[in-house]
Each structure stands twice: as C-alpha cells, then as structure tokens.
Coordinates of C-alpha atoms in Angstrom, one line a residue:
Chain A
M1 CA 0.0 0.0 0.0
L2 CA 1.1 3.5 -0.8
N3 CA 2.6 5.3 2.2
L4 CA 1.1 8.8 1.9
L5 CA 3.2 10.4 4.6
E6 CA 6.4 9.1 3.0
L7 CA 5.2 10.5 -0.3
L8 CA 4.5 13.9 1.2
S9 CA 7.9 14.0 2.8
Q10 CA 9.2 14.8 -0.7
V11 CA 7.8 18.3 -0.3
P12 CA 10.5 20.5 1.2
D13 CA 9.8 23.7 3.2
P14 CA 10.2 26.4 0.5
E15 CA 12.3 28.6 2.7
I16 CA 14.3 26.0 4.5
P17 CA 14.7 23.2 1.9
V18 CA 16.6 20.8 4.2
I19 CA 13.5 20.0 6.2
N20 CA 10.2 18.7 4.8
I21 CA 6.6 19.6 5.6
V22 CA 5.9 16.3 7.4
E23 CA 8.7 16.6 9.9
L24 CA 7.9 20.3 10.4
G25 CA 4.4 19.2 11.7
I26 CA 2.5 21.0 9.0
V27 CA 0.9 17.8 7.6
R28 CA -1.5 16.6 10.2
G29 CA -2.8 13.7 8.3
A30 CA -3.4 12.1 4.9
K31 CA -6.0 9.6 3.8
M32 CA -7.4 7.9 0.7
L33 CA -11.0 9.1 0.1
S34 CA -11.5 6.8 -2.8
E35 CA -9.3 4.7 -5.1
D36 CA -7.4 7.7 -6.4
E37 CA -8.5 10.7 -4.3
V38 CA -6.3 11.8 -1.4
E39 CA -7.2 14.3 1.4
V40 CA -4.2 16.0 3.0
I41 CA -4.8 18.0 6.2
I42 CA -2.4 20.8 6.8
T43 CA -2.1 23.3 9.7
P44 CA -0.7 26.8 9.0
T45 CA 2.3 28.0 10.9
Y46 CA 2.6 31.7 11.3
S47 CA -0.5 33.9 10.5
A48 CA 1.3 35.5 7.6
C49 CA 3.8 32.8 6.5
P50 CA 3.9 33.2 2.7
A51 CA 5.4 29.7 2.3
M52 CA 1.9 28.3 3.1
F53 CA 0.7 29.2 -0.4
S54 CA 3.5 27.4 -2.2
I55 CA 3.3 24.4 0.2
E56 CA -0.3 23.8 -0.9
E57 CA 0.6 24.1 -4.5
D58 CA 3.6 21.8 -4.1
I59 CA 1.3 19.1 -2.4
I60 CA -1.2 19.4 -5.3
K61 CA 1.5 19.1 -7.9
L62 CA 3.2 16.1 -6.2
L63 CA -0.1 14.2 -5.9
K64 CA -1.0 14.9 -9.5
E65 CA 2.4 13.6 -10.6
N66 CA 1.5 10.4 -8.8
N67 CA -1.8 10.1 -10.6
L68 CA -3.8 11.0 -7.5
K69 CA -6.6 13.5 -7.1
P70 CA -5.6 16.0 -4.4
K71 CA -7.8 17.6 -1.8
V72 CA -6.0 19.9 0.6
T73 CA -7.9 20.8 3.8
T74 CA -6.7 23.5 6.1
Q75 CA -7.2 22.8 9.8
M76 CA -6.9 25.7 12.2
F77 CA -7.1 23.9 15.5
P78 CA -5.2 22.7 17.4
I79 CA -2.7 25.5 16.5
W80 CA 0.7 24.6 15.1
T81 CA 3.6 24.6 17.5
T82 CA 7.4 24.1 17.0
D83 CA 6.9 21.2 19.5
W84 CA 5.6 19.2 16.6
M85 CA 8.9 19.3 14.8
T86 CA 10.7 16.0 14.9
D87 CA 14.1 15.5 16.6
E88 CA 15.5 14.6 13.2
A89 CA 14.3 17.9 11.7
R90 CA 15.9 19.8 14.6
E91 CA 19.2 18.1 13.9
K92 CA 18.9 18.9 10.2
L93 CA 18.3 22.5 11.0
R94 CA 21.4 22.6 13.2
A95 CA 23.6 21.1 10.5
Y96 CA 22.2 23.6 8.1
G97 CA 23.3 26.5 10.4
I98 CA 20.0 27.3 12.1
T99 CA 19.7 26.9 15.8
P100 CA 16.5 24.8 16.3
P101 CA 13.8 25.6 18.9
E102 CA 14.0 23.2 21.8
K103 CA 10.9 21.1 22.7
G104 CA 8.6 22.6 25.4
E105 CA 10.6 25.8 25.8
G106 CA 7.4 27.8 25.5
E107 CA 7.7 31.4 26.5
S108 CA 10.8 30.9 28.5
H109 CA 12.8 30.6 25.3
L110 CA 13.4 34.3 25.2
H111 CA 15.7 34.0 28.2
I112 CA 17.5 30.8 27.3
P113 CA 21.0 31.3 25.7
K114 CA 21.0 30.1 22.1
K115 CA 23.7 27.6 21.2
C116 CA 25.9 28.5 18.2
P117 CA 25.0 25.9 15.5
R118 CA 28.7 25.8 14.4
C119 CA 30.9 25.7 17.4
G120 CA 28.3 24.8 20.1
S121 CA 29.1 27.8 22.3
E122 CA 26.4 29.3 24.5
N123 CA 28.2 32.6 24.6
T124 CA 26.0 34.2 22.0
K125 CA 24.2 37.5 21.6
E126 CA 20.9 38.5 20.0
L127 CA 21.4 40.8 17.0
S128 CA 17.8 41.2 16.0
R129 CA 14.6 39.8 17.4
F130 CA 13.2 39.6 13.9
G131 CA 15.0 38.0 11.0
S132 CA 14.8 37.2 7.3
T133 CA 11.6 35.2 7.7
L134 CA 8.8 35.3 10.3
C135 CA 10.1 32.2 12.0
K136 CA 13.6 33.3 12.6
S137 CA 15.6 35.8 14.7
S138 CA 19.3 36.7 14.3
F139 CA 22.1 36.0 16.7
Q140 CA 25.9 36.1 16.7
C141 CA 28.4 33.8 18.5
N142 CA 30.9 35.7 20.7
D143 CA 33.4 32.9 20.5
C144 CA 33.6 31.9 16.8
L145 CA 32.1 35.3 15.8
E146 CA 29.8 33.7 13.2
P147 CA 26.3 35.2 12.9
F148 CA 23.5 32.6 12.8
D149 CA 19.7 32.3 12.6
Y150 CA 17.5 30.9 15.4
F151 CA 14.3 29.2 14.6
K152 CA 11.9 30.8 17.1
C153 CA 10.0 28.7 19.5
H154 CA 6.3 29.0 18.7
Chain B
M1 CA -25.5 42.2 9.5
K2 CA -25.0 39.8 12.4
S3 CA -23.1 41.0 15.5
L4 CA -20.5 38.2 15.2
T5 CA -19.7 39.2 11.7
K6 CA -19.3 42.9 12.7
Y7 CA -17.0 42.0 15.6
T8 CA -14.9 39.8 13.3
L9 CA -14.6 42.6 10.8
K10 CA -13.6 45.0 13.6
L11 CA -10.6 42.7 14.4
A12 CA -9.8 42.3 10.7
D13 CA -10.0 46.0 9.8
D14 CA -7.8 47.0 12.8
T15 CA -5.0 44.7 11.9
L16 CA -5.3 45.5 8.2
I17 CA -5.0 49.2 8.6
M18 CA -2.3 48.9 11.4
G19 CA -0.3 46.7 9.0
Q20 CA -0.8 48.9 6.0
R21 CA 0.3 52.0 7.9
L22 CA 3.3 50.3 9.5
A23 CA 4.4 48.9 6.1
E24 CA 5.0 52.6 5.0
W25 CA 8.4 52.2 6.9
C26 CA 9.5 49.4 4.5
G27 CA 12.9 50.3 3.2
K28 CA 13.0 53.5 5.3
G29 CA 13.8 52.1 8.8
P30 CA 16.5 53.9 10.9
Y31 CA 18.8 50.9 10.4
L32 CA 18.5 47.5 8.7
E33 CA 17.5 45.4 11.7
E34 CA 14.7 47.8 12.7
D35 CA 13.5 48.0 9.1
I36 CA 13.2 44.3 9.1
A37 CA 11.6 44.2 12.6
L38 CA 8.8 46.7 11.6
T39 CA 8.0 44.9 8.3
N40 CA 7.9 41.6 10.2
I41 CA 5.4 43.1 12.6
A42 CA 3.4 44.6 9.7
L43 CA 3.3 41.3 8.0
D44 CA 2.1 39.6 11.2
Y45 CA -0.8 42.1 11.2
L46 CA -1.7 41.4 7.6
G47 CA -1.6 37.7 8.3
Q48 CA -4.0 38.1 11.2
S49 CA -6.3 40.3 9.3
N50 CA -6.3 37.8 6.4
N51 CA -7.5 35.1 8.8
F52 CA -10.2 37.2 10.3
Y53 CA -11.4 38.3 6.9
K54 CA -11.6 34.7 5.8
Y55 CA -13.7 33.9 8.8
A56 CA -15.9 36.9 8.2
A57 CA -16.4 35.9 4.6
Q58 CA -17.4 32.5 5.8
L59 CA -19.9 34.0 8.2
I60 CA -21.4 36.3 5.5
G61 CA -21.6 33.3 3.1
D62 CA -22.6 35.1 0.0
G63 CA -19.6 34.0 -2.1
K64 CA -17.5 37.1 -1.2
T65 CA -13.8 36.4 -0.4
E66 CA -11.4 37.8 2.1
D67 CA -10.0 40.0 -0.7
D68 CA -13.4 41.5 -1.4
L69 CA -13.8 42.5 2.2
A70 CA -10.3 43.9 2.5
F71 CA -10.2 45.8 -0.8
L72 CA -13.6 46.6 -2.1
R73 CA -15.6 48.2 0.7
V74 CA -16.2 51.9 1.0
E75 CA -14.9 54.1 3.8
K76 CA -18.1 54.0 6.0
E77 CA -18.1 50.2 6.0
Y78 CA -14.7 49.8 7.7
L79 CA -15.1 49.2 11.4
N80 CA -11.6 49.8 12.6
A81 CA -10.6 52.1 15.4
Q82 CA -9.5 55.6 14.5
F83 CA -6.3 54.9 16.4
V84 CA -4.9 52.6 13.7
E85 CA -5.3 55.2 11.0
L86 CA -3.1 57.8 12.7
P87 CA 0.1 58.7 10.8
N88 CA 3.4 57.2 11.7
E89 CA 5.2 60.6 12.2
D90 CA 8.6 60.0 13.7
Y91 CA 10.0 56.7 15.1
A92 CA 8.9 57.5 18.7
Q93 CA 5.3 57.9 17.6
T94 CA 5.4 54.7 15.4
L95 CA 6.8 52.6 18.2
L96 CA 4.4 54.1 20.8
K97 CA 1.5 53.2 18.4
V98 CA 2.8 49.7 18.1
Y99 CA 3.3 49.5 21.9
F100 CA -0.3 50.7 22.6
F101 CA -1.7 48.4 20.0
C102 CA 0.1 45.2 21.1
T103 CA -0.7 45.8 24.8
Y104 CA -4.4 45.9 23.6
Q105 CA -4.0 42.8 21.4
K106 CA -2.2 40.9 24.1
L107 CA -5.1 41.3 26.6
L108 CA -7.7 40.8 23.8
Y109 CA -6.1 37.6 22.5
E110 CA -5.4 36.2 26.0
N111 CA -9.2 36.5 26.7
L112 CA -10.3 35.5 23.2
S113 CA -8.3 32.3 23.5
K114 CA -10.9 31.1 25.9
S115 CA -13.8 31.9 23.5
S116 CA -16.6 29.4 23.1
D117 CA -16.2 30.1 19.4
E118 CA -13.6 27.5 18.2
M119 CA -12.3 29.7 15.3
F120 CA -11.9 32.8 17.5
S121 CA -10.1 30.6 20.1
A122 CA -7.7 29.2 17.5
L123 CA -6.9 32.5 15.8
A124 CA -6.4 34.2 19.2
Q125 CA -4.0 31.5 20.5
K126 CA -2.0 31.7 17.2
S127 CA -1.8 35.5 17.0
L128 CA -1.0 35.8 20.7
K129 CA 2.4 34.1 20.1
E130 CA 3.2 36.7 17.5
V131 CA 2.0 39.6 19.7
K132 CA 4.2 38.6 22.6
Y133 CA 7.2 39.3 20.3
H134 CA 5.8 42.7 19.3
Y135 CA 5.2 43.5 23.0
T136 CA 8.8 42.7 24.0
H137 CA 10.2 44.6 21.1
S138 CA 8.1 47.8 21.5
K139 CA 8.7 47.7 25.3
T140 CA 12.5 47.7 24.7
W141 CA 12.1 50.8 22.6
M142 CA 9.9 52.6 25.1
N143 CA 12.7 52.1 27.6
V144 CA 15.3 53.4 25.2
F145 CA 13.3 56.5 24.3
S146 CA 12.3 57.3 27.9
T147 CA 15.7 56.8 29.5
G148 CA 17.8 57.8 26.5
T149 CA 18.4 61.5 25.9
D150 CA 16.2 64.6 26.6
E151 CA 15.5 64.7 22.9
S152 CA 14.3 61.1 22.7
K153 CA 12.1 61.5 25.8
S154 CA 10.6 64.8 24.6
R155 CA 9.7 63.1 21.3
L156 CA 8.0 60.2 23.1
E157 CA 6.1 62.7 25.2
K158 CA 5.0 64.6 22.1
A159 CA 3.8 61.4 20.5
L160 CA 1.9 60.6 23.6
E161 CA 0.2 63.9 23.5
N162 CA -0.7 63.4 19.8
I163 CA -2.2 59.9 20.1
W164 CA -3.5 59.4 23.7
E165 CA -7.0 60.6 23.0
Y166 CA -7.4 58.0 20.3
T167 CA -6.4 54.9 22.4
G168 CA -9.9 54.6 23.8
S169 CA -11.2 54.0 20.2
L170 CA -9.7 50.5 20.3
F171 CA -12.1 49.6 23.0
D172 CA -15.2 51.1 21.3
E173 CA -17.8 48.5 20.7
T174 CA -19.5 47.2 17.5
E175 CA -23.3 46.6 17.5
D176 CA -24.6 44.2 20.1
E177 CA -21.3 43.2 21.6
E178 CA -23.1 42.7 24.9
N179 CA -24.9 39.8 23.5
L180 CA -21.7 38.1 22.2
F181 CA -20.1 38.7 25.6
E182 CA -23.0 37.0 27.4
L183 CA -22.7 34.0 25.1
G184 CA -19.0 33.6 26.1
I185 CA -17.8 34.4 22.6
I186 CA -15.9 37.6 23.3
P187 CA -14.4 39.4 26.3
S188 CA -16.1 42.6 27.5
S189 CA -14.5 45.6 25.8
K190 CA -15.2 47.8 28.8
A191 CA -13.4 45.3 31.1
L192 CA -10.5 45.1 28.6
F193 CA -10.1 48.9 28.7
T194 CA -9.8 48.9 32.5
E195 CA -7.3 46.0 32.4
W196 CA -5.4 47.8 29.6
K197 CA -5.1 51.1 31.6
S198 CA -3.7 49.3 34.6
L199 CA -1.1 47.5 32.4
I200 CA -0.1 50.7 30.8
K201 CA 0.2 52.4 34.2
K202 CA 2.5 49.6 35.4
D203 CA 4.7 49.8 32.3
F204 CA 4.8 53.6 32.4
A205 CA 6.2 53.5 36.0
E206 CA 8.9 51.2 34.7
F207 CA 9.6 53.6 31.7
N208 CA 9.6 56.5 34.2
L209 CA 6.9 58.1 32.0
E210 CA 4.0 60.1 33.4
F211 CA 0.7 58.3 32.9
P212 CA -1.7 60.7 31.0
E213 CA -4.6 61.6 33.3
A214 CA -6.7 63.1 30.5
E215 CA -10.0 61.1 30.3
F216 CA -11.3 62.5 27.1
M217 CA -11.4 60.0 24.2
Q218 CA -12.3 60.6 20.6
K219 CA -15.7 59.1 19.7
G220 CA -17.3 57.4 16.7
S221 CA -15.0 54.4 16.1
R222 CA -16.6 51.1 15.1
K223 CA -19.4 52.9 13.5
G224 CA -17.7 53.8 10.2
I225 CA -16.7 57.3 11.4
H226 CA -13.0 57.9 10.5
T227 CA -10.3 60.5 10.9
E228 CA -9.3 62.7 7.9
Y229 CA -6.3 60.3 7.4
F230 CA -8.4 57.3 6.5
G231 CA -9.5 58.3 2.9
F232 CA -5.9 58.6 1.8
I233 CA -4.7 55.3 3.3
L234 CA -7.7 53.6 1.7
C235 CA -6.9 55.1 -1.7
E236 CA -3.4 53.6 -1.6
L237 CA -4.7 50.2 -0.3
Q238 CA -7.4 49.8 -2.8
Y239 CA -5.8 51.4 -5.9
M240 CA -4.8 48.2 -7.7
Q241 CA -8.2 46.5 -7.2
R242 CA -10.1 49.6 -8.2
T243 CA -8.0 50.2 -11.3
Y244 CA -7.7 46.6 -12.4
P245 CA -10.8 44.9 -11.0
G246 CA -10.2 41.2 -10.2
C247 CA -6.5 41.4 -10.8
T248 CA -4.4 38.6 -9.1
W249 CA -0.7 37.9 -8.7

C-alpha cells in the first residue's frame, strides 16, 4: 500500500529546503478518500507565512504527478507549534546552520541562551529579534564570531 | 449584518490598517534590523487580518472572499478604530503606536483564546504568540526613548500627547457586543479597557513616564466614522483592485 506520509515527505519547506513539511508538523494527516482521491490535512504555521501558499501548490503538484486527485484541507485547531517538529528535523536545522527551537521551551525561550550551531558555544548575543523570515531571529556567536539564525520557539 | 460578523470585521480591519500603515516604513527604517523588525510586525498584522477576513467571509456566506472584504468596501463600511489610522510621524510615535496596539492585542487575545467560538479561540492563540514578540520589542524601545536623551524623551512625550485621546477608540464596541459577551464568545471591551489602563500604568512606571490623566477620548469608532487620514490610506490600499478589477498575482 502507498505510504502517503512518506510520499508527502518529498515536499520541502520552500524557505528552509533541508526539512520537509511532514517533519515540520505542517501535515496533520493524509488519507485515501477513494481509489485515487487523497485528502491532505495541513495546519498553517505563522499567520502570515507566505510559504503556506506554495506548500499547498507543491502538495497538489506532487499528488497529481503520482496520478492522484488531491484535496487539501486547512485545519486551524489545534494550533501549530514548534513542539511538533521531529528531533530529526531539529538536527537537520542545526547542521544547516540554524539553531532549532527546543521542545517545550514555550515562552521561557526568550531567556535561554541560544547555542551556536557551528561551534556549540552558548556565549552568544541577539542581533535582532526579527529575522529574514517570520520564523527566525538573528544571533551572533561571541566565540567563533559567526552570525546565525535561530528558529523561534512558537 | 449579524453581530458576530461585525465583531470579526472589527478585528480584521484593525489589523489590516495597522499593517498597511506600518508597512510605510518598509525600506525607510532607521537601520537594517529595525526596518526588518517593523516589516515583520506589519506582515504579522496582515496575516492576522487575512485570517479574520476569511472567517468573516465564511460567516457572511454570499460568495465574497477575504480579498473583497479587504479591498472593495467603502470608507463607512470599515469598522476599525480611528487609532490605527493615525500617521506614523517619527520613530517614537510609530513605536508608541505599536506599543499601545500590542498591549491591547495581548489582553484581547489572552481573553479571546478562551472563547466558546472555536475559530476565535484558535486564531487568538495563534496570534498571541506573535503579539508577545511585538510587545517585548516595543517595550524595549519605550525604555530606550524614555531613558535615552532629553530629545528622545521629549519626542516620546510629544507622541503621547498626539495619540493618547485615540487609544480609547480601540475599545469602542460594535453593534450588540453585549450579546456576544453573554454567550461567552468575546471578552467585554469595557473590562479590557480597564485592564489595559492598569497594564499601561504599570509599564509607564517602569519607563519613568507620566501616565496621562486626560480622560477625554475621541468618539465614533466602530461605526464607520473615521479621521481625515483614512481616505488617503484607503486610496493607496485599494488602488490596484479599483484600477484593475479582479487582478491577481
């Protein structure tokens, strides 16, 4: 039988292509509605994340390429949280140069030192609370001096 | 029009106009990080308004979309507070506006998260996470302005004088809010106003700023009565859809 989640894992996040939409927690479920019709349930991340539009298009394109009729349903509740991101995805982010959000940090994350994804030092400083995309903020390592992105805890 | 639809439009219109106004800073921020911060916040507002318009369109149910509601209504149909229409002026006024708005949103969304309406509850919980960032950010700047130089403090005080009498407009009610409150769908705007003033008072003590005692607040918000600034911002916002009806990206 076709493993739908495995298939959907081929859709990368448009802004951070090393992770996919399943391990990000955006895909909440997928099921066959009939022999060739598939319903994919997705939950939006940030209110204004522009990637959500292309994610939907990418899902539709992928399913059509696999001779399936796509139906994408947006589910608003429960709301998306970075806690749904898999450990594997967090590790991929770190290797890519983005410090991942830790599980269950919640609001306390603003006060927790962010580890440099390159040298691992916790001696870092915030450069800007807002970054190049809605999900990131900018930091710099005081030891290796490299600037880096932090994926905000949400 | 039903009271729930009007209330949803009030939330959508507030965030749309707040976002549109703030986006005027795009490319003109005092330095790169701040330019990015303001446009991030403006984008959050637009995202929130998009979600509320979608919900309003669903409630109205006549085939109109979120885009119709955002771009094709006339001035009197917008239910936003006069506060959000006010011009940016200098950086102190812009940040003071953001600070007042996010303290309002923080209390609003904390309460709306408990709404008996599932959609309100979800959108409020989601938006609250974003607003907390805005709050931390604008508070940092309030501290910088008030404890910085005589010049920065006087600019902040001037901004306060300009916009204080409009802050109450955020808490003005749309038709029949009482009824929605009794059903557990929305928090009481009157109670929010009281809660908001005590939060501001507490923060102002921290900023070493004098809390404005003036009680007079501008009237007419949430009824389609706007300031003289509104027509201009609406012109800019609606220009593309009015000139090329139905145009899409």
